PDB file of C-alpha atoms and ligand atoms in Angstrom:
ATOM      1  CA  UNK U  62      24.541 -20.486   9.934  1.00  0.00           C
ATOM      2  CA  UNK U  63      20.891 -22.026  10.056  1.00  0.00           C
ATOM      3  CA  UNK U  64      17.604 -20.463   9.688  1.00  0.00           C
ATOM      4  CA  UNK U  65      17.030 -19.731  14.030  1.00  0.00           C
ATOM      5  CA  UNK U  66      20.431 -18.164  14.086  1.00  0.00           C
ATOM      6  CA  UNK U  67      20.097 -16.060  11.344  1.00  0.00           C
ATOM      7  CA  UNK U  68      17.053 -15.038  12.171  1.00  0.00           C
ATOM      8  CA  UNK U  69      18.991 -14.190  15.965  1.00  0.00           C
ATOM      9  CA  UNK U  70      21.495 -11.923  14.576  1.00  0.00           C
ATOM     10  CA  UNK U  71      19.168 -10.238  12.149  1.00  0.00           C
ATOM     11  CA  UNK U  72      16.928  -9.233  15.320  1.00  0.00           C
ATOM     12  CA  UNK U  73      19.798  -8.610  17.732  1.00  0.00           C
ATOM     13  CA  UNK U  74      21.371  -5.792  14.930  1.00  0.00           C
ATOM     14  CA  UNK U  75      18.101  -4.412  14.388  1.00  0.00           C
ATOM     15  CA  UNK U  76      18.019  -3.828  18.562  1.00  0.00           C
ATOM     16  CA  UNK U  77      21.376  -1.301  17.944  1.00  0.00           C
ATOM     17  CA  UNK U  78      19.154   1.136  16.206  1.00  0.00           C
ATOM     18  CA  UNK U  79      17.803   1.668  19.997  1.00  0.00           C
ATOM     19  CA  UNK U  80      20.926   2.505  21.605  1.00  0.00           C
ATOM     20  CA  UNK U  81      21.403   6.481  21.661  1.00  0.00           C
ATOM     21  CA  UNK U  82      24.804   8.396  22.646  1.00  0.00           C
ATOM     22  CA  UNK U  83      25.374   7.898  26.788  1.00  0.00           C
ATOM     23  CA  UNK U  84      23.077   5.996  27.211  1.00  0.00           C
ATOM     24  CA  UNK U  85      23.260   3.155  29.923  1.00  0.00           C
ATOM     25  CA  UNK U  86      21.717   0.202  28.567  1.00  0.00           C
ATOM     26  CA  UNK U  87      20.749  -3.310  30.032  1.00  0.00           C
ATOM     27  CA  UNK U  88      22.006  -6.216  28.386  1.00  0.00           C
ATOM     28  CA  UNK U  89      20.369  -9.398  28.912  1.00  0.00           C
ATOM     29  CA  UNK U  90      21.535 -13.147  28.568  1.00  0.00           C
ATOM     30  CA  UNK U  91      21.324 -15.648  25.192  1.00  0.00           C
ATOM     31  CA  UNK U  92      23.099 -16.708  22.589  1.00  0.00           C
ATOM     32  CA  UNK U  93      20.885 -13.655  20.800  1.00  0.00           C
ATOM     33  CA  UNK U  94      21.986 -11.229  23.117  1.00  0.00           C
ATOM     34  CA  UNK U  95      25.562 -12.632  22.184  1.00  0.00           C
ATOM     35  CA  UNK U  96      25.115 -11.192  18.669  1.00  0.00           C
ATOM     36  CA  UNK U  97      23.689  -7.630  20.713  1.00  0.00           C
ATOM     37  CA  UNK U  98      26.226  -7.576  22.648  1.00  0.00           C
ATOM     38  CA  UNK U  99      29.001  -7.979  19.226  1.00  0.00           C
ATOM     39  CA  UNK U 100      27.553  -4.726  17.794  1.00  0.00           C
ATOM     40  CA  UNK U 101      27.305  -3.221  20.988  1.00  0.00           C
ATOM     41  CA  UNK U 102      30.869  -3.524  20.908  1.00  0.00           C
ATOM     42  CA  UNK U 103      31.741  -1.620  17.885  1.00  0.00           C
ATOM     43  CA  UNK U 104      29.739   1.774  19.214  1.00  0.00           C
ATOM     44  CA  UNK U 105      31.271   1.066  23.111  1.00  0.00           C
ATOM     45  CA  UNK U 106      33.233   4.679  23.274  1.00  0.00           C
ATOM     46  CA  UNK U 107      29.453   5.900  22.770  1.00  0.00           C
ATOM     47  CA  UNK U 108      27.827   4.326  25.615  1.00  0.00           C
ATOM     48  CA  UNK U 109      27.890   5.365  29.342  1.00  0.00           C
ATOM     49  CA  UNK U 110      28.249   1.481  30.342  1.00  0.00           C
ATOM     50  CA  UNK U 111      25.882  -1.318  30.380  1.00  0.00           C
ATOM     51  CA  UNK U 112      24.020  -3.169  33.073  1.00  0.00           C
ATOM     52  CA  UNK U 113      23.777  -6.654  33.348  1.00  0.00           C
ATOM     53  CA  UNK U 114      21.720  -9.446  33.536  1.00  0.00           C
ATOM     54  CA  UNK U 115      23.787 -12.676  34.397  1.00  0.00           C
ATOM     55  CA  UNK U 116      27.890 -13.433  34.740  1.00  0.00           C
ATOM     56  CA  UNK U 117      28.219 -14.366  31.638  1.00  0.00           C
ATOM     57  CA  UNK U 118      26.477 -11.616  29.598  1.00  0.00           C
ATOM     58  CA  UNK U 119      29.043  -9.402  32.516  1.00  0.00           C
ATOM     59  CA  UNK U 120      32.139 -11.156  31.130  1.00  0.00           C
ATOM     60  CA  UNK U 121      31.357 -11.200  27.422  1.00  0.00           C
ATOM     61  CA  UNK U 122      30.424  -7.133  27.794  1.00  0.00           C
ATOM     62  CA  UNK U 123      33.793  -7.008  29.956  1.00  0.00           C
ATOM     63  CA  UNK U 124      35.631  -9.099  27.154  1.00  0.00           C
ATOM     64  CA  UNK U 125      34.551  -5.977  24.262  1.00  0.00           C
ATOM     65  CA  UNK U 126      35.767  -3.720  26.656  1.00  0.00           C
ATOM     66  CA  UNK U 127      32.094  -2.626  27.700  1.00  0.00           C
ATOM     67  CA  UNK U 128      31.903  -1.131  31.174  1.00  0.00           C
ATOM     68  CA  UNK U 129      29.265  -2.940  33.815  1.00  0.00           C
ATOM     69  CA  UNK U 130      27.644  -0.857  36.125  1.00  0.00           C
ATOM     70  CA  UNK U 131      26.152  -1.687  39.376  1.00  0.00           C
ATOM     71  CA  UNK U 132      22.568  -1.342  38.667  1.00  0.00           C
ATOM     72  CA  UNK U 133      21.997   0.174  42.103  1.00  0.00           C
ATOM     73  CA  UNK U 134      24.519   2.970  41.153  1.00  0.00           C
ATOM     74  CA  UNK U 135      23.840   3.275  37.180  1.00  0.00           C
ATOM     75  CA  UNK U 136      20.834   5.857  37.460  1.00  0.00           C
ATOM     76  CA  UNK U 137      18.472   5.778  34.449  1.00  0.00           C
ATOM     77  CA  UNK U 138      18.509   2.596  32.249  1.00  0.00           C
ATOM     78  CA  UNK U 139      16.303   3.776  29.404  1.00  0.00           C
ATOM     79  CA  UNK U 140      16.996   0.779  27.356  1.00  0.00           C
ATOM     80  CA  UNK U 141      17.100  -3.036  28.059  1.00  0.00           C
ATOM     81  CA  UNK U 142      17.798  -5.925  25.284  1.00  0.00           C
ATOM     82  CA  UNK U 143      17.325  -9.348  26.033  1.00  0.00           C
ATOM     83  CA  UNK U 144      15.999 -12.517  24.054  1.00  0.00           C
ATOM     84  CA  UNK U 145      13.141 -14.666  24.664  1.00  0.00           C
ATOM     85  CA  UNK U 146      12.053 -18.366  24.534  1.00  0.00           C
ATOM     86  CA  UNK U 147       8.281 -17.944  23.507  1.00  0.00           C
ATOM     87  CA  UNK U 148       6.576 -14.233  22.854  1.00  0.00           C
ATOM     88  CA  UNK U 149       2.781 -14.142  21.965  1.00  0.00           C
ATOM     89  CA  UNK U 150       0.599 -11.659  20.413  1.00  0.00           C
ATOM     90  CA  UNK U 151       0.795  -8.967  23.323  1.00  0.00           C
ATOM     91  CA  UNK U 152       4.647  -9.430  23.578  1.00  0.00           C
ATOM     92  CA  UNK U 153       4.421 -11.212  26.297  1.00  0.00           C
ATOM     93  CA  UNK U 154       7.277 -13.720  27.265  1.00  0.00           C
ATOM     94  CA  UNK U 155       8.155 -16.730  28.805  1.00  0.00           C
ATOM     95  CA  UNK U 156      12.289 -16.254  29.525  1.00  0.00           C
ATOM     96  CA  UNK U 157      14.467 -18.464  31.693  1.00  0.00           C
ATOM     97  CA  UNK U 158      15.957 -20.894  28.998  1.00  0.00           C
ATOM     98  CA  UNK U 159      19.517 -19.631  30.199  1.00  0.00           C
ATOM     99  CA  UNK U 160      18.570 -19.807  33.897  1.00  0.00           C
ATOM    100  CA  UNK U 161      18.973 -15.691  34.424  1.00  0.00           C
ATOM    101  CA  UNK U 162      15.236 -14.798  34.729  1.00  0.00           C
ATOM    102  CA  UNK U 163      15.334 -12.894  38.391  1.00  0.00           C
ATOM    103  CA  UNK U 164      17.966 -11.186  37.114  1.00  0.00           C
ATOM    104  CA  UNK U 165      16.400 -10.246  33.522  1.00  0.00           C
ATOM    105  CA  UNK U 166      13.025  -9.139  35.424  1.00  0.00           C
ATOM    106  CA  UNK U 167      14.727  -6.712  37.383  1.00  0.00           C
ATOM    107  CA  UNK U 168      16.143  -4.928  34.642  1.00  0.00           C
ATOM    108  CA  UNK U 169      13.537  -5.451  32.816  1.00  0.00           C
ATOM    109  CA  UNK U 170      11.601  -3.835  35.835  1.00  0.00           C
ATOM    110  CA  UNK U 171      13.769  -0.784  35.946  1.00  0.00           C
ATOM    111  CA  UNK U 172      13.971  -0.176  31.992  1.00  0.00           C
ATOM    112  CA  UNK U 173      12.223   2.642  29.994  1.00  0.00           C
ATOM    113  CA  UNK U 174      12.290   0.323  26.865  1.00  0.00           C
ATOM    114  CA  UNK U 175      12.366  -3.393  26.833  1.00  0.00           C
ATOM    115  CA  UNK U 176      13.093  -4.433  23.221  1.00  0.00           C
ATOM    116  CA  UNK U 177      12.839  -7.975  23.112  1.00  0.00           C
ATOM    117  CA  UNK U 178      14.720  -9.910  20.044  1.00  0.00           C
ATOM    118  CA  UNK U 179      13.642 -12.951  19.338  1.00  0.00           C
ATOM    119  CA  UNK U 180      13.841 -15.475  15.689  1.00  0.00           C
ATOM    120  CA  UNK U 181      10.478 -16.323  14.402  1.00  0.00           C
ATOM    121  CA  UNK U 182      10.845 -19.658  15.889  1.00  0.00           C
ATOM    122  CA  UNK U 183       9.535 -18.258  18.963  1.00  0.00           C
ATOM    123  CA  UNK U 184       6.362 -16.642  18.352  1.00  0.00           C
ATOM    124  CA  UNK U 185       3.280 -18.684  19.656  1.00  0.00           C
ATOM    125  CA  UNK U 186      -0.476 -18.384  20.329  1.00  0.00           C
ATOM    126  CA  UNK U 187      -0.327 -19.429  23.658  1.00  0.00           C
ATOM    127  CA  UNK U 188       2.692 -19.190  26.275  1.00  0.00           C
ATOM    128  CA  UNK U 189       3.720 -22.653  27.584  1.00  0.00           C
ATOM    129  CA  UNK U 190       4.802 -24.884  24.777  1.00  0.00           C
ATOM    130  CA  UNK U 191       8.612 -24.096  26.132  1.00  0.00           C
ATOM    131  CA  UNK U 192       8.435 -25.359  30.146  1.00  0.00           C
ATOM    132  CA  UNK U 193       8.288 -22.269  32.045  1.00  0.00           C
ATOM    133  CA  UNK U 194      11.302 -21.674  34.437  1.00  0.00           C
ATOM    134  CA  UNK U 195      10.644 -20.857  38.377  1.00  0.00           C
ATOM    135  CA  UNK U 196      13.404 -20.303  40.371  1.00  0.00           C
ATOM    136  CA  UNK U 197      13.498 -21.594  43.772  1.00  0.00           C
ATOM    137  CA  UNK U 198      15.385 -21.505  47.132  1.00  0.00           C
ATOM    138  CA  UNK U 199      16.431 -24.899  47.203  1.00  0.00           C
ATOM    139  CA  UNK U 200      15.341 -26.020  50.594  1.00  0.00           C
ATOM    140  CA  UNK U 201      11.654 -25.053  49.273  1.00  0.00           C
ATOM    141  CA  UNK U 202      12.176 -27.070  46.218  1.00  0.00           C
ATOM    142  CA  UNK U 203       9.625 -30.021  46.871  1.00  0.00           C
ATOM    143  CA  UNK U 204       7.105 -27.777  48.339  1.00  0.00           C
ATOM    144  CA  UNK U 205       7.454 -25.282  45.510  1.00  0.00           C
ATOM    145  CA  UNK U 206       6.705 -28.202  43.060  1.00  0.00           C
ATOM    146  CA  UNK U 207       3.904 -29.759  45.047  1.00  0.00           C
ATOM    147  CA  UNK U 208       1.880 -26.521  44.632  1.00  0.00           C
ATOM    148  CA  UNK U 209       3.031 -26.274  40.700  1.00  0.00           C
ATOM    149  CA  UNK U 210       1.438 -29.782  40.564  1.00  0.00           C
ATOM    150  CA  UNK U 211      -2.055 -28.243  42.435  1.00  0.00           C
ATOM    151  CA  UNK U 212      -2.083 -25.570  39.436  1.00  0.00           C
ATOM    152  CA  UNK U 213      -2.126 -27.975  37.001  1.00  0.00           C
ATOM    153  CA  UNK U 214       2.132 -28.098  36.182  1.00  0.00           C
ATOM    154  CA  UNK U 215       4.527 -30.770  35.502  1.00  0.00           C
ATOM    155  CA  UNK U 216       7.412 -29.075  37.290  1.00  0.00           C
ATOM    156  CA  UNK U 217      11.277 -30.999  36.270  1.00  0.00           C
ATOM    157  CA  UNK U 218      14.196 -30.000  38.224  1.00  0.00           C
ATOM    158  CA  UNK U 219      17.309 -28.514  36.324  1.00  0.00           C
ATOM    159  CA  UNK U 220      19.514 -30.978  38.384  1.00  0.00           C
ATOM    160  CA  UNK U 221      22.979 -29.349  38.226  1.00  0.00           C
ATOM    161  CA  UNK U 222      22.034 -25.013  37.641  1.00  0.00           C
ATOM    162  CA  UNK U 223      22.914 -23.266  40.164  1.00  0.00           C
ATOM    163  CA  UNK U 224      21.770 -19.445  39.135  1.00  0.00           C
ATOM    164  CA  UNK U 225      23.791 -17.239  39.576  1.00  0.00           C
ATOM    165  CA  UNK U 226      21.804 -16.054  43.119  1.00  0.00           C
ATOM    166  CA  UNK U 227      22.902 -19.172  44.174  1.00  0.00           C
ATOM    167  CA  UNK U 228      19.310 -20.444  43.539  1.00  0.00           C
ATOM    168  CA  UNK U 229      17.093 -23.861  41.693  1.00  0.00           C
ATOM    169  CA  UNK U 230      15.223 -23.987  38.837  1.00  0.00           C
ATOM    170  CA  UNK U 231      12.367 -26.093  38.204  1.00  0.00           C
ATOM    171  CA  UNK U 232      11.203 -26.448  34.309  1.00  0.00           C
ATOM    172  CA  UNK U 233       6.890 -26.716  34.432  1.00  0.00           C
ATOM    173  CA  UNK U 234       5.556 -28.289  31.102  1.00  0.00           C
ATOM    174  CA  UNK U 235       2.561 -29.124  30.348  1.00  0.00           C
ATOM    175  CA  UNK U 236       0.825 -25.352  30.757  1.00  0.00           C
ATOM    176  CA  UNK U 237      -1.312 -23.863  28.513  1.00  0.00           C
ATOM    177  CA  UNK U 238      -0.782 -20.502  29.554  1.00  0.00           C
ATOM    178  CA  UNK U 239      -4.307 -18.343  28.842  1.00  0.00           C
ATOM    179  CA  UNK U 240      -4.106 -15.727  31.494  1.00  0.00           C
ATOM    180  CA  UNK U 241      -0.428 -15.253  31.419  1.00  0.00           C
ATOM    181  CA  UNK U 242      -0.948 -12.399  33.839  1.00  0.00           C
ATOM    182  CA  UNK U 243      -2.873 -14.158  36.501  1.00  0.00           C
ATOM    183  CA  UNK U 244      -0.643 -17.340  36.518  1.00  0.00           C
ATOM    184  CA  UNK U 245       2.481 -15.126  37.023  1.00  0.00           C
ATOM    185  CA  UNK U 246       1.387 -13.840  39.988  1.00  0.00           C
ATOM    186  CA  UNK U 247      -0.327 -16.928  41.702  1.00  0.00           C
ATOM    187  CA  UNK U 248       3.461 -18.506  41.278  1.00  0.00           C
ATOM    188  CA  UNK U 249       4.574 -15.632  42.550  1.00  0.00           C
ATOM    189  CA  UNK U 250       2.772 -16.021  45.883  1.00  0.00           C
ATOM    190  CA  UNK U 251       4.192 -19.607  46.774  1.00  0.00           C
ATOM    191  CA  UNK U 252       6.778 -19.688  49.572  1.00  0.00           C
ATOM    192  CA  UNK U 253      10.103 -19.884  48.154  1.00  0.00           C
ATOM    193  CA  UNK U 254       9.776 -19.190  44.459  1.00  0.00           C
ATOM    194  CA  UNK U 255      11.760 -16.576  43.655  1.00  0.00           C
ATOM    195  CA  UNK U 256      10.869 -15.818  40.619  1.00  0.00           C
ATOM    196  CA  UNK U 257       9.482 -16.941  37.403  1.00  0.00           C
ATOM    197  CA  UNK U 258      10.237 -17.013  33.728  1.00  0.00           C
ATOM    198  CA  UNK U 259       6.709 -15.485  32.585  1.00  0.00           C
ATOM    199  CA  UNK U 260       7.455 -12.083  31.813  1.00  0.00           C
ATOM    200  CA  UNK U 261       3.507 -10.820  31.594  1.00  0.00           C
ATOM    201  CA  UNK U 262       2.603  -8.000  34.256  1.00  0.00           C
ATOM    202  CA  UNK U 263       5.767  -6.087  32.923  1.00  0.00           C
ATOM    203  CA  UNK U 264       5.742  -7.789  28.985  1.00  0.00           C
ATOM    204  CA  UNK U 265       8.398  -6.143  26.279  1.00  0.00           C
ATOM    205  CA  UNK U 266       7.583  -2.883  24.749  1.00  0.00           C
ATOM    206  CA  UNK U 267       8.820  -3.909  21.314  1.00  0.00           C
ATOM    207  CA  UNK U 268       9.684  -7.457  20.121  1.00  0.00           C
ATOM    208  CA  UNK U 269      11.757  -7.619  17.088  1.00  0.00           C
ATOM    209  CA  UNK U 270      11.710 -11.038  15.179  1.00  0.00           C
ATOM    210  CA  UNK U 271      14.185 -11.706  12.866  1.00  0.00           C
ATOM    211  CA  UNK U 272      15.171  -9.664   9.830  1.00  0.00           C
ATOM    212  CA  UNK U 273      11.642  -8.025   9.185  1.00  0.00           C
ATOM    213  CA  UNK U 274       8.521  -8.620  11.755  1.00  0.00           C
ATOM    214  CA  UNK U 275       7.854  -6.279  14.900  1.00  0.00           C
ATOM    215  CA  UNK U 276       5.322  -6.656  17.437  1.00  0.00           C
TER     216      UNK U 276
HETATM  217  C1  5RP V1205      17.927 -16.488  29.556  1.00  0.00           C
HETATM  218  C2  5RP V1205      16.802 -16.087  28.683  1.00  0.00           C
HETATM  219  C3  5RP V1205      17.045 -16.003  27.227  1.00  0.00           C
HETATM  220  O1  5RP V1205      16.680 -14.739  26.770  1.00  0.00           O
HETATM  221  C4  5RP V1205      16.216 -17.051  26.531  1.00  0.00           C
HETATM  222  O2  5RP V1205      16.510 -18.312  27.080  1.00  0.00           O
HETATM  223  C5  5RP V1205      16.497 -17.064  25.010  1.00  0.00           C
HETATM  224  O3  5RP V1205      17.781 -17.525  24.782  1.00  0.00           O
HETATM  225  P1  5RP V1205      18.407 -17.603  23.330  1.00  0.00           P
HETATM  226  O4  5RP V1205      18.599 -16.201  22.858  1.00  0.00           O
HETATM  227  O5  5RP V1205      19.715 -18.336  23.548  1.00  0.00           O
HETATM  228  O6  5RP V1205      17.453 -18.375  22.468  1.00  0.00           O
HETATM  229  O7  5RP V1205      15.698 -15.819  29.118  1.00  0.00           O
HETATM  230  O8  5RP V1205      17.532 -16.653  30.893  1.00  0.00           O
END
């Protein structure tokens, strides 16, 4: 196993200490919330079920024999895990590697907790090095990444991912994100997007990196 991966699974079994008896928590997508989702696992009988995040965190959870709950029926979710692909100073993220952002920001939205688990690889001083997901409605895809370009984007469609709300992504690089807060909004307000992967207005609550550091 190499350094990132380590450093994956050492954060993702630190994230069990958060799970209490009954408690219905929201799983999000990664190949670190794989490793969450393997403890998980061994403490299922304890849990009230899980919500989640994409289809395939649903089918691994489904595969341990975790229940998945319809978030609109699950009441309370007073704990949400879920991975990240850059996390600065204020824990705030930029998620959407996997493609499951909407999906991840409404849990994330209805969570108590978000603990965040992340390898050091992906703490930085500014958001932006990783290109920041949007998802689109596909017929607004060219307009959507016109009016990236006008704030200063290079927006790249993911030719091929189709999320799983039947949706586009386009990949912006070249950001230096300063005013993480700000720019999630203004993306926000462009006709079509339907979300995107800056997680700043709503950032994690705790981020746990790797075996020993916590933001
Ligand atoms: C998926 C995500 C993931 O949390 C993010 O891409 C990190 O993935 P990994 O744990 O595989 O590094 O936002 O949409």
């Amino acid at each position: 196993m190499n350094d990132a991966e380590a450093g994956k699974r050492a954060a993702a079994e630190r994230a069990l200490a958060y799970v209490e008896d009954g408690m219905v928590v929201g799983v999000g997508t990664g190949s670190t919330v794989r490793w969450f989702i393997e403890g998980l696992a061994a403490g299922r009988h304890r849990l009230a079920g899980a919500v989640s995040s994409s289809e395939a965190s649903t089918a691994l959870l489904r595969r341990h024999g975790i229940e998945v709950l319809d978030l609109n029926a699950a009441g309370p979710v007073p704990l949400y895990v879920d991975g990240a692909d850059e996390c600065d100073g204020r824990r705030r993220l930029v998620k959407g590697g996997g493609g499951a952002l909407t999906r991840e920001k409404i849990i994330a939205a209805v969570a108590g907790r978000f603990v965040c688990i992340v390898d050091p690889g992906k703490r930085v001083e500014v958001l932006g090095r990783f290109p920041l997901p949007v998802e689109v409605i596909p017929m607004a895809r060219s307009h959507v990444a016109r009016e990236l370009v006008r704030l200063g984007g290079q927006p790249v469609w993911r030719q091929g991912t189709v999320t799983d709300n039947g949706n586009w992504i386009l990949d912006v690089h070249g950001l230096a994100i300063r005013e993480p807060e700000a720019l999630e909004s203004e993306i926000n307000q462009i006709v079509g997007v339907v979300s995107n992967g800056l997680f700043a207005r709503r950032p994690a609550d705790v981020v746990l990196i790797g075996s020993d550091g916590t933001l």
